[in-house]
Amino acid sequence: DVKVTQSSRYLVKRTGEKVFLECVQDMDHENMFWYRQDPGLGLRLIYFSYDVKMKEKGDIPEGYSVSREKKERFSLILESASTNQTSMYLCASRSGGRRELFFGEGSRLTVL
Amino acid sequence: GESVGLHLPTLSVQEGDNSIINCAYSNSASDYFIWYKQESGKGPQFIIDIRSNMDKRQGQRVTVLLNKTVKHLSLQIAATQPGDSAVYFCAAGGFTGGGNKLTFGTGTQLKVEL
């Protein structure tokens, strides 16, 4: 089975702190994605990556950056966390050319 | 831009009944559609997908129907069980200039009453 692992299930940070969310997949997938999930808004794409060292902006990239130094790992970075970034963050991966996304369990971030 | 919406935020059904969850999309150029199930505290899980050149696809206890004329799709769950309680999302996908992207709906909470 494909496994997408997000390092932290719950985080509490203060406004202005730098936050790292880590995601690792074990199926050699080329594509990786970061979404945030908020009530009434569905899943919104923040950033995605088609290959190592590659990144593309999604629909809501402001306030975020990403890093993909290795194929299996895709990190989401909040340079200076703000309260409006309190959310559930979901990482996903997909084999190139396939339709199905495999999701991690999510990281619930609270910014105080 | 693309939008995907579900018709009801909450659906309650009796155990053993059939459930129908509806979804509408805006982009007629969408190539495929996927239904996901998300249980409390977990990430979304793939249920079934359908390509735009099909109008029906069946899986184990689930059927997806696609009506491209009115840009509507539905997920039917036969003999609903307590384990089916979850939030269900539809997503529309396609190969655009920005690559192969999925747009998600907001989700319908399915509650199974015993």
PDB file of C-alpha atoms in Angstrom:
ATOM      1  CA  ASP A   1       0.000   0.000   0.000  1.00  0.00           C
ATOM      2  CA  VAL A   2       1.079   3.557  -0.698  1.00  0.00           C
ATOM      3  CA  LYS A   3       2.005   5.396   2.428  1.00  0.00           C
ATOM      4  CA  VAL A   4       2.152   9.149   2.740  1.00  0.00           C
ATOM      5  CA  THR A   5       3.455  10.181   6.136  1.00  0.00           C
ATOM      6  CA  GLN A   6       3.149  13.631   7.607  1.00  0.00           C
ATOM      7  CA  SER A   7       5.574  14.140  10.466  1.00  0.00           C
ATOM      8  CA  SER A   8       3.335  16.121  12.809  1.00  0.00           C
ATOM      9  CA  ARG A   9      -0.369  15.476  13.410  1.00  0.00           C
ATOM     10  CA  TYR A  10      -0.879  18.479  15.679  1.00  0.00           C
ATOM     11  CA  LEU A  11       1.163  21.652  16.055  1.00  0.00           C
ATOM     12  CA  VAL A  12       0.636  24.835  18.029  1.00  0.00           C
ATOM     13  CA  LYS A  13       2.771  27.806  17.032  1.00  0.00           C
ATOM     14  CA  ARG A  14       2.885  31.496  17.804  1.00  0.00           C
ATOM     15  CA  THR A  15       2.411  34.321  15.318  1.00  0.00           C
ATOM     16  CA  GLY A  16       5.685  35.093  13.541  1.00  0.00           C
ATOM     17  CA  GLU A  17       7.257  31.683  14.114  1.00  0.00           C
ATOM     18  CA  LYS A  18       8.726  29.708  11.242  1.00  0.00           C
ATOM     19  CA  VAL A  19       6.896  26.419  10.698  1.00  0.00           C
ATOM     20  CA  PHE A  20       8.038  23.321   8.821  1.00  0.00           C
ATOM     21  CA  LEU A  21       5.593  20.630   7.769  1.00  0.00           C
ATOM     22  CA  GLU A  22       7.248  17.489   6.466  1.00  0.00           C
ATOM     23  CA  CYS A  23       5.790  14.873   4.148  1.00  0.00           C
ATOM     24  CA  VAL A  24       7.345  11.602   2.984  1.00  0.00           C
ATOM     25  CA  GLN A  25       5.959   9.068   0.500  1.00  0.00           C
ATOM     26  CA  ASP A  26       7.281   5.572  -0.034  1.00  0.00           C
ATOM     27  CA  MET A  27       6.054   4.734  -3.547  1.00  0.00           C
ATOM     28  CA  ASP A  28       8.545   6.633  -5.695  1.00  0.00           C
ATOM     29  CA  HIS A  29       5.821   9.012  -6.896  1.00  0.00           C
ATOM     30  CA  GLU A  30       6.916  11.878  -9.090  1.00  0.00           C
ATOM     31  CA  ASN A  31       4.155  14.281  -8.101  1.00  0.00           C
ATOM     32  CA  MET A  32       3.608  15.701  -4.636  1.00  0.00           C
ATOM     33  CA  PHE A  33       1.099  18.263  -3.381  1.00  0.00           C
ATOM     34  CA  TRP A  34       0.261  20.400  -0.375  1.00  0.00           C
ATOM     35  CA  TYR A  35      -3.359  21.347   0.316  1.00  0.00           C
ATOM     36  CA  ARG A  36      -5.061  23.156   3.147  1.00  0.00           C
ATOM     37  CA  GLN A  37      -8.522  22.165   4.256  1.00  0.00           C
ATOM     38  CA  ASP A  38     -10.915  24.605   5.879  1.00  0.00           C
ATOM     39  CA  PRO A  39     -14.617  24.226   6.751  1.00  0.00           C
ATOM     40  CA  GLY A  40     -16.845  25.312   3.891  1.00  0.00           C
ATOM     41  CA  LEU A  41     -13.918  25.864   1.525  1.00  0.00           C
ATOM     42  CA  GLY A  42     -12.871  22.345   0.633  1.00  0.00           C
ATOM     43  CA  LEU A  43      -9.299  21.438  -0.228  1.00  0.00           C
ATOM     44  CA  ARG A  44      -7.275  24.245  -1.749  1.00  0.00           C
ATOM     45  CA  LEU A  45      -3.964  23.662  -3.477  1.00  0.00           C
ATOM     46  CA  ILE A  46      -1.012  25.572  -2.032  1.00  0.00           C
ATOM     47  CA  TYR A  47       1.974  24.210  -3.973  1.00  0.00           C
ATOM     48  CA  PHE A  48       2.860  21.143  -5.987  1.00  0.00           C
ATOM     49  CA  SER A  49       5.954  19.536  -7.399  1.00  0.00           C
ATOM     50  CA  TYR A  50       6.405  17.330 -10.453  1.00  0.00           C
ATOM     51  CA  ASP A  51       9.981  16.385  -9.745  1.00  0.00           C
ATOM     52  CA  VAL A  52      12.937  16.906  -7.450  1.00  0.00           C
ATOM     53  CA  LYS A  53      13.833  20.594  -7.017  1.00  0.00           C
ATOM     54  CA  MET A  54      10.742  21.525  -9.020  1.00  0.00           C
ATOM     55  CA  LYS A  55       7.856  23.519  -7.574  1.00  0.00           C
ATOM     56  CA  GLU A  56       4.756  25.169  -8.943  1.00  0.00           C
ATOM     57  CA  LYS A  57       2.341  27.555  -7.260  1.00  0.00           C
ATOM     58  CA  GLY A  58      -1.145  26.325  -6.635  1.00  0.00           C
ATOM     59  CA  ASP A  59      -4.213  28.442  -6.003  1.00  0.00           C
ATOM     60  CA  ILE A  60      -3.208  29.949  -2.644  1.00  0.00           C
ATOM     61  CA  PRO A  61       0.630  30.101  -2.395  1.00  0.00           C
ATOM     62  CA  GLU A  62       0.870  33.423  -0.535  1.00  0.00           C
ATOM     63  CA  GLY A  63       2.614  33.072   2.815  1.00  0.00           C
ATOM     64  CA  TYR A  64       4.009  29.622   1.987  1.00  0.00           C
ATOM     65  CA  SER A  65       7.058  28.127   0.354  1.00  0.00           C
ATOM     66  CA  VAL A  66       8.085  24.545  -0.361  1.00  0.00           C
ATOM     67  CA  SER A  67      11.191  22.447  -0.736  1.00  0.00           C
ATOM     68  CA  ARG A  68      11.741  19.188  -2.621  1.00  0.00           C
ATOM     69  CA  GLU A  69      15.375  18.162  -2.314  1.00  0.00           C
ATOM     70  CA  LYS A  70      14.626  14.425  -2.525  1.00  0.00           C
ATOM     71  CA  LYS A  71      11.980  12.610  -4.522  1.00  0.00           C
ATOM     72  CA  GLU A  72      10.277  11.112  -1.493  1.00  0.00           C
ATOM     73  CA  ARG A  73      10.122  14.271   0.611  1.00  0.00           C
ATOM     74  CA  PHE A  74       8.107  17.474   0.150  1.00  0.00           C
ATOM     75  CA  SER A  75       8.222  20.164   2.815  1.00  0.00           C
ATOM     76  CA  LEU A  76       5.848  23.058   3.366  1.00  0.00           C
ATOM     77  CA  ILE A  77       7.309  26.140   5.045  1.00  0.00           C
ATOM     78  CA  LEU A  78       5.494  29.000   6.698  1.00  0.00           C
ATOM     79  CA  GLU A  79       8.181  31.699   6.960  1.00  0.00           C
ATOM     80  CA  SER A  80       6.224  33.776   9.481  1.00  0.00           C
ATOM     81  CA  ALA A  81       3.084  32.077  10.707  1.00  0.00           C
ATOM     82  CA  SER A  82      -0.105  34.098  11.004  1.00  0.00           C
ATOM     83  CA  THR A  83      -3.406  33.286  12.668  1.00  0.00           C
ATOM     84  CA  ASN A  84      -5.167  32.956   9.295  1.00  0.00           C
ATOM     85  CA  GLN A  85      -2.886  30.022   8.547  1.00  0.00           C
ATOM     86  CA  THR A  86      -4.565  27.983  11.275  1.00  0.00           C
ATOM     87  CA  SER A  87      -5.847  25.031   9.289  1.00  0.00           C
ATOM     88  CA  MET A  88      -5.590  21.351   8.437  1.00  0.00           C
ATOM     89  CA  TYR A  89      -2.725  20.728   6.010  1.00  0.00           C
ATOM     90  CA  LEU A  90      -2.824  17.684   3.764  1.00  0.00           C
ATOM     91  CA  CYS A  91       0.051  16.284   1.756  1.00  0.00           C
ATOM     92  CA  ALA A  92      -0.618  14.045  -1.243  1.00  0.00           C
ATOM     93  CA  SER A  93       1.364  12.177  -3.853  1.00  0.00           C
ATOM     94  CA  ARG A  94       0.634  10.671  -7.231  1.00  0.00           C
ATOM     95  CA  SER A  95       2.424   8.653  -9.856  1.00  0.00           C
ATOM     96  CA  GLY A  96       3.021  10.696 -13.014  1.00  0.00           C
ATOM     97  CA  GLY A  97       0.193  10.342 -15.539  1.00  0.00           C
ATOM     98  CA  ARG A  98      -2.152   8.686 -13.033  1.00  0.00           C
ATOM     99  CA  ARG A  99      -5.309  10.247 -11.674  1.00  0.00           C
ATOM    100  CA  GLU A 100      -5.477   9.029  -8.093  1.00  0.00           C
ATOM    101  CA  LEU A 101      -4.006  11.143  -5.306  1.00  0.00           C
ATOM    102  CA  PHE A 102      -2.848   9.410  -2.133  1.00  0.00           C
ATOM    103  CA  PHE A 103      -3.186  11.550   0.979  1.00  0.00           C
ATOM    104  CA  GLY A 104      -1.442  11.659   4.316  1.00  0.00           C
ATOM    105  CA  GLU A 105      -3.364  11.812   7.598  1.00  0.00           C
ATOM    106  CA  GLY A 106      -3.061  15.584   7.833  1.00  0.00           C
ATOM    107  CA  SER A 107      -1.313  18.086  10.097  1.00  0.00           C
ATOM    108  CA  ARG A 108      -3.559  20.315  12.155  1.00  0.00           C
ATOM    109  CA  LEU A 109      -1.796  23.622  12.739  1.00  0.00           C
ATOM    110  CA  THR A 110      -2.992  26.207  15.236  1.00  0.00           C
ATOM    111  CA  VAL A 111      -1.333  29.630  15.188  1.00  0.00           C
ATOM    112  CA  LEU A 112      -1.914  31.693  18.322  1.00  0.00           C
TER     113      LEU A 112
ATOM    114  CA  GLY B   1     -12.009  29.377 -12.693  1.00  0.00           C
ATOM    115  CA  GLU B   2     -13.115  25.837 -12.072  1.00  0.00           C
ATOM    116  CA  SER B   3     -15.542  25.241  -9.259  1.00  0.00           C
ATOM    117  CA  VAL B   4     -16.910  22.062  -7.793  1.00  0.00           C
ATOM    118  CA  GLY B   5     -19.757  22.019  -5.302  1.00  0.00           C
ATOM    119  CA  LEU B   6     -21.780  19.474  -3.422  1.00  0.00           C
ATOM    120  CA  HIS B   7     -25.483  19.957  -3.040  1.00  0.00           C
ATOM    121  CA  LEU B   8     -25.932  19.135   0.632  1.00  0.00           C
ATOM    122  CA  PRO B   9     -23.497  19.686   3.484  1.00  0.00           C
ATOM    123  CA  THR B  10     -25.103  16.876   5.505  1.00  0.00           C
ATOM    124  CA  LEU B  11     -27.004  13.723   4.559  1.00  0.00           C
ATOM    125  CA  SER B  12     -28.590  11.358   7.079  1.00  0.00           C
ATOM    126  CA  VAL B  13     -29.641   7.846   6.067  1.00  0.00           C
ATOM    127  CA  GLN B  14     -30.833   4.754   7.852  1.00  0.00           C
ATOM    128  CA  GLU B  15     -28.523   1.761   8.001  1.00  0.00           C
ATOM    129  CA  GLY B  16     -29.297  -0.537   5.088  1.00  0.00           C
ATOM    130  CA  ASP B  17     -30.754   2.202   2.876  1.00  0.00           C
ATOM    131  CA  ASN B  18     -29.074   3.486  -0.257  1.00  0.00           C
ATOM    132  CA  SER B  19     -27.264   6.846  -0.123  1.00  0.00           C
ATOM    133  CA  ILE B  20     -26.960   9.314  -2.965  1.00  0.00           C
ATOM    134  CA  ILE B  21     -24.458  12.147  -2.740  1.00  0.00           C
ATOM    135  CA  ASN B  22     -24.538  14.779  -5.459  1.00  0.00           C
ATOM    136  CA  CYS B  23     -21.924  17.060  -6.948  1.00  0.00           C
ATOM    137  CA  ALA B  24     -21.915  19.769  -9.616  1.00  0.00           C
ATOM    138  CA  TYR B  25     -18.938  21.092 -11.531  1.00  0.00           C
ATOM    139  CA  SER B  26     -18.403  24.084 -13.772  1.00  0.00           C
ATOM    140  CA  ASN B  27     -15.648  23.169 -16.221  1.00  0.00           C
ATOM    141  CA  SER B  28     -16.976  21.191 -19.162  1.00  0.00           C
ATOM    142  CA  ALA B  29     -13.373  20.437 -20.164  1.00  0.00           C
ATOM    143  CA  SER B  30     -12.778  18.294 -17.065  1.00  0.00           C
ATOM    144  CA  ASP B  31     -11.305  14.948 -18.111  1.00  0.00           C
ATOM    145  CA  TYR B  32     -12.096  12.869 -15.066  1.00  0.00           C
ATOM    146  CA  PHE B  33     -13.816  12.916 -11.701  1.00  0.00           C
ATOM    147  CA  ILE B  34     -12.906  11.272  -8.432  1.00  0.00           C
ATOM    148  CA  TRP B  35     -14.823  10.586  -5.245  1.00  0.00           C
ATOM    149  CA  TYR B  36     -12.954  10.584  -1.934  1.00  0.00           C
ATOM    150  CA  LYS B  37     -14.032   9.515   1.537  1.00  0.00           C
ATOM    151  CA  GLN B  38     -12.625  11.223   4.612  1.00  0.00           C
ATOM    152  CA  GLU B  39     -13.198   9.726   8.037  1.00  0.00           C
ATOM    153  CA  SER B  40     -12.810  11.838  11.126  1.00  0.00           C
ATOM    154  CA  GLY B  41      -9.153  12.539  11.899  1.00  0.00           C
ATOM    155  CA  LYS B  42      -7.883  10.919   8.707  1.00  0.00           C
ATOM    156  CA  GLY B  43      -6.824  11.993   5.257  1.00  0.00           C
ATOM    157  CA  PRO B  44      -9.102  11.513   2.227  1.00  0.00           C
ATOM    158  CA  GLN B  45      -9.186   8.037   0.694  1.00  0.00           C
ATOM    159  CA  PHE B  46      -9.888   7.247  -2.960  1.00  0.00           C
ATOM    160  CA  ILE B  47     -13.233   5.536  -3.571  1.00  0.00           C
ATOM    161  CA  ILE B  48     -13.841   5.515  -7.301  1.00  0.00           C
ATOM    162  CA  ASP B  49     -13.157   7.583 -10.398  1.00  0.00           C
ATOM    163  CA  ILE B  50     -14.810   8.057 -13.755  1.00  0.00           C
ATOM    164  CA  ARG B  51     -13.525   9.432 -17.014  1.00  0.00           C
ATOM    165  CA  SER B  52     -15.454  12.053 -18.913  1.00  0.00           C
ATOM    166  CA  ASN B  53     -16.186   9.651 -21.788  1.00  0.00           C
ATOM    167  CA  MET B  54     -18.202   7.404 -19.462  1.00  0.00           C
ATOM    168  CA  ASP B  55     -21.581   7.963 -17.837  1.00  0.00           C
ATOM    169  CA  LYS B  56     -21.535   5.204 -15.243  1.00  0.00           C
ATOM    170  CA  ARG B  57     -18.999   3.194 -13.319  1.00  0.00           C
ATOM    171  CA  GLN B  58     -19.524   0.625 -10.594  1.00  0.00           C
ATOM    172  CA  GLY B  59     -17.338  -0.498  -7.757  1.00  0.00           C
ATOM    173  CA  GLN B  60     -17.926  -2.526  -4.658  1.00  0.00           C
ATOM    174  CA  ARG B  61     -21.262  -1.201  -3.278  1.00  0.00           C
ATOM    175  CA  VAL B  62     -20.663   2.137  -5.005  1.00  0.00           C
ATOM    176  CA  THR B  63     -21.792   3.548  -8.336  1.00  0.00           C
ATOM    177  CA  VAL B  64     -20.841   6.873  -9.851  1.00  0.00           C
ATOM    178  CA  LEU B  65     -23.078   8.485 -12.447  1.00  0.00           C
ATOM    179  CA  LEU B  66     -21.924  11.314 -14.670  1.00  0.00           C
ATOM    180  CA  ASN B  67     -24.268  13.635 -16.564  1.00  0.00           C
ATOM    181  CA  LYS B  68     -22.144  15.919 -18.702  1.00  0.00           C
ATOM    182  CA  THR B  69     -25.164  17.728 -20.126  1.00  0.00           C
ATOM    183  CA  VAL B  70     -25.941  19.303 -16.753  1.00  0.00           C
ATOM    184  CA  LYS B  71     -22.402  18.961 -15.329  1.00  0.00           C
ATOM    185  CA  HIS B  72     -23.509  16.772 -12.485  1.00  0.00           C
ATOM    186  CA  LEU B  73     -22.215  13.614 -10.908  1.00  0.00           C
ATOM    187  CA  SER B  74     -23.463  11.465  -8.090  1.00  0.00           C
ATOM    188  CA  LEU B  75     -22.114   8.782  -5.790  1.00  0.00           C
ATOM    189  CA  GLN B  76     -24.523   6.023  -4.852  1.00  0.00           C
ATOM    190  CA  ILE B  77     -23.724   3.779  -1.901  1.00  0.00           C
ATOM    191  CA  ALA B  78     -25.784   0.607  -1.680  1.00  0.00           C
ATOM    192  CA  ALA B  79     -26.891  -0.816   1.674  1.00  0.00           C
ATOM    193  CA  THR B  80     -25.253   1.949   3.690  1.00  0.00           C
ATOM    194  CA  GLN B  81     -23.356   0.752   6.757  1.00  0.00           C
ATOM    195  CA  PRO B  82     -22.184   2.574   9.905  1.00  0.00           C
ATOM    196  CA  GLY B  83     -18.630   2.392   8.555  1.00  0.00           C
ATOM    197  CA  ASP B  84     -19.731   4.562   5.643  1.00  0.00           C
ATOM    198  CA  SER B  85     -20.150   7.542   7.985  1.00  0.00           C
ATOM    199  CA  ALA B  86     -17.657  10.109   6.729  1.00  0.00           C
ATOM    200  CA  VAL B  87     -17.295  13.243   4.618  1.00  0.00           C
ATOM    201  CA  TYR B  88     -17.447  12.572   0.886  1.00  0.00           C
ATOM    202  CA  PHE B  89     -15.721  14.832  -1.647  1.00  0.00           C
ATOM    203  CA  CYS B  90     -15.942  14.950  -5.378  1.00  0.00           C
ATOM    204  CA  ALA B  91     -13.063  16.328  -7.400  1.00  0.00           C
ATOM    205  CA  ALA B  92     -12.811  17.308 -11.047  1.00  0.00           C
ATOM    206  CA  GLY B  93      -9.541  16.895 -12.874  1.00  0.00           C
ATOM    207  CA  GLY B  94      -8.034  17.747 -16.167  1.00  0.00           C
ATOM    208  CA  PHE B  95      -4.812  18.406 -18.016  1.00  0.00           C
ATOM    209  CA  THR B  96      -4.631  22.165 -18.301  1.00  0.00           C
ATOM    210  CA  GLY B  97      -1.769  24.543 -19.010  1.00  0.00           C
ATOM    211  CA  GLY B  98      -0.858  24.209 -15.350  1.00  0.00           C
ATOM    212  CA  GLY B  99      -0.616  20.448 -15.525  1.00  0.00           C
ATOM    213  CA  ASN B 100      -2.845  17.699 -14.216  1.00  0.00           C
ATOM    214  CA  LYS B 101      -4.851  19.434 -11.478  1.00  0.00           C
ATOM    215  CA  LEU B 102      -7.742  18.442  -9.272  1.00  0.00           C
ATOM    216  CA  THR B 103     -10.394  20.861  -7.994  1.00  0.00           C
ATOM    217  CA  PHE B 104     -12.248  19.647  -4.917  1.00  0.00           C
ATOM    218  CA  GLY B 105     -15.765  20.261  -3.699  1.00  0.00           C
ATOM    219  CA  THR B 106     -16.521  21.192  -0.106  1.00  0.00           C
ATOM    220  CA  GLY B 107     -17.784  17.802   1.015  1.00  0.00           C
ATOM    221  CA  THR B 108     -21.003  16.164   2.222  1.00  0.00           C
ATOM    222  CA  GLN B 109     -21.112  14.695   5.716  1.00  0.00           C
ATOM    223  CA  LEU B 110     -22.870  11.315   5.547  1.00  0.00           C
ATOM    224  CA  LYS B 111     -24.432  10.218   8.839  1.00  0.00           C
ATOM    225  CA  VAL B 112     -25.688   6.653   9.134  1.00  0.00           C
ATOM    226  CA  GLU B 113     -28.428   6.168  11.686  1.00  0.00           C
ATOM    227  CA  LEU B 114     -28.861   2.775  13.308  1.00  0.00           C
TER     228      LEU B 114
END
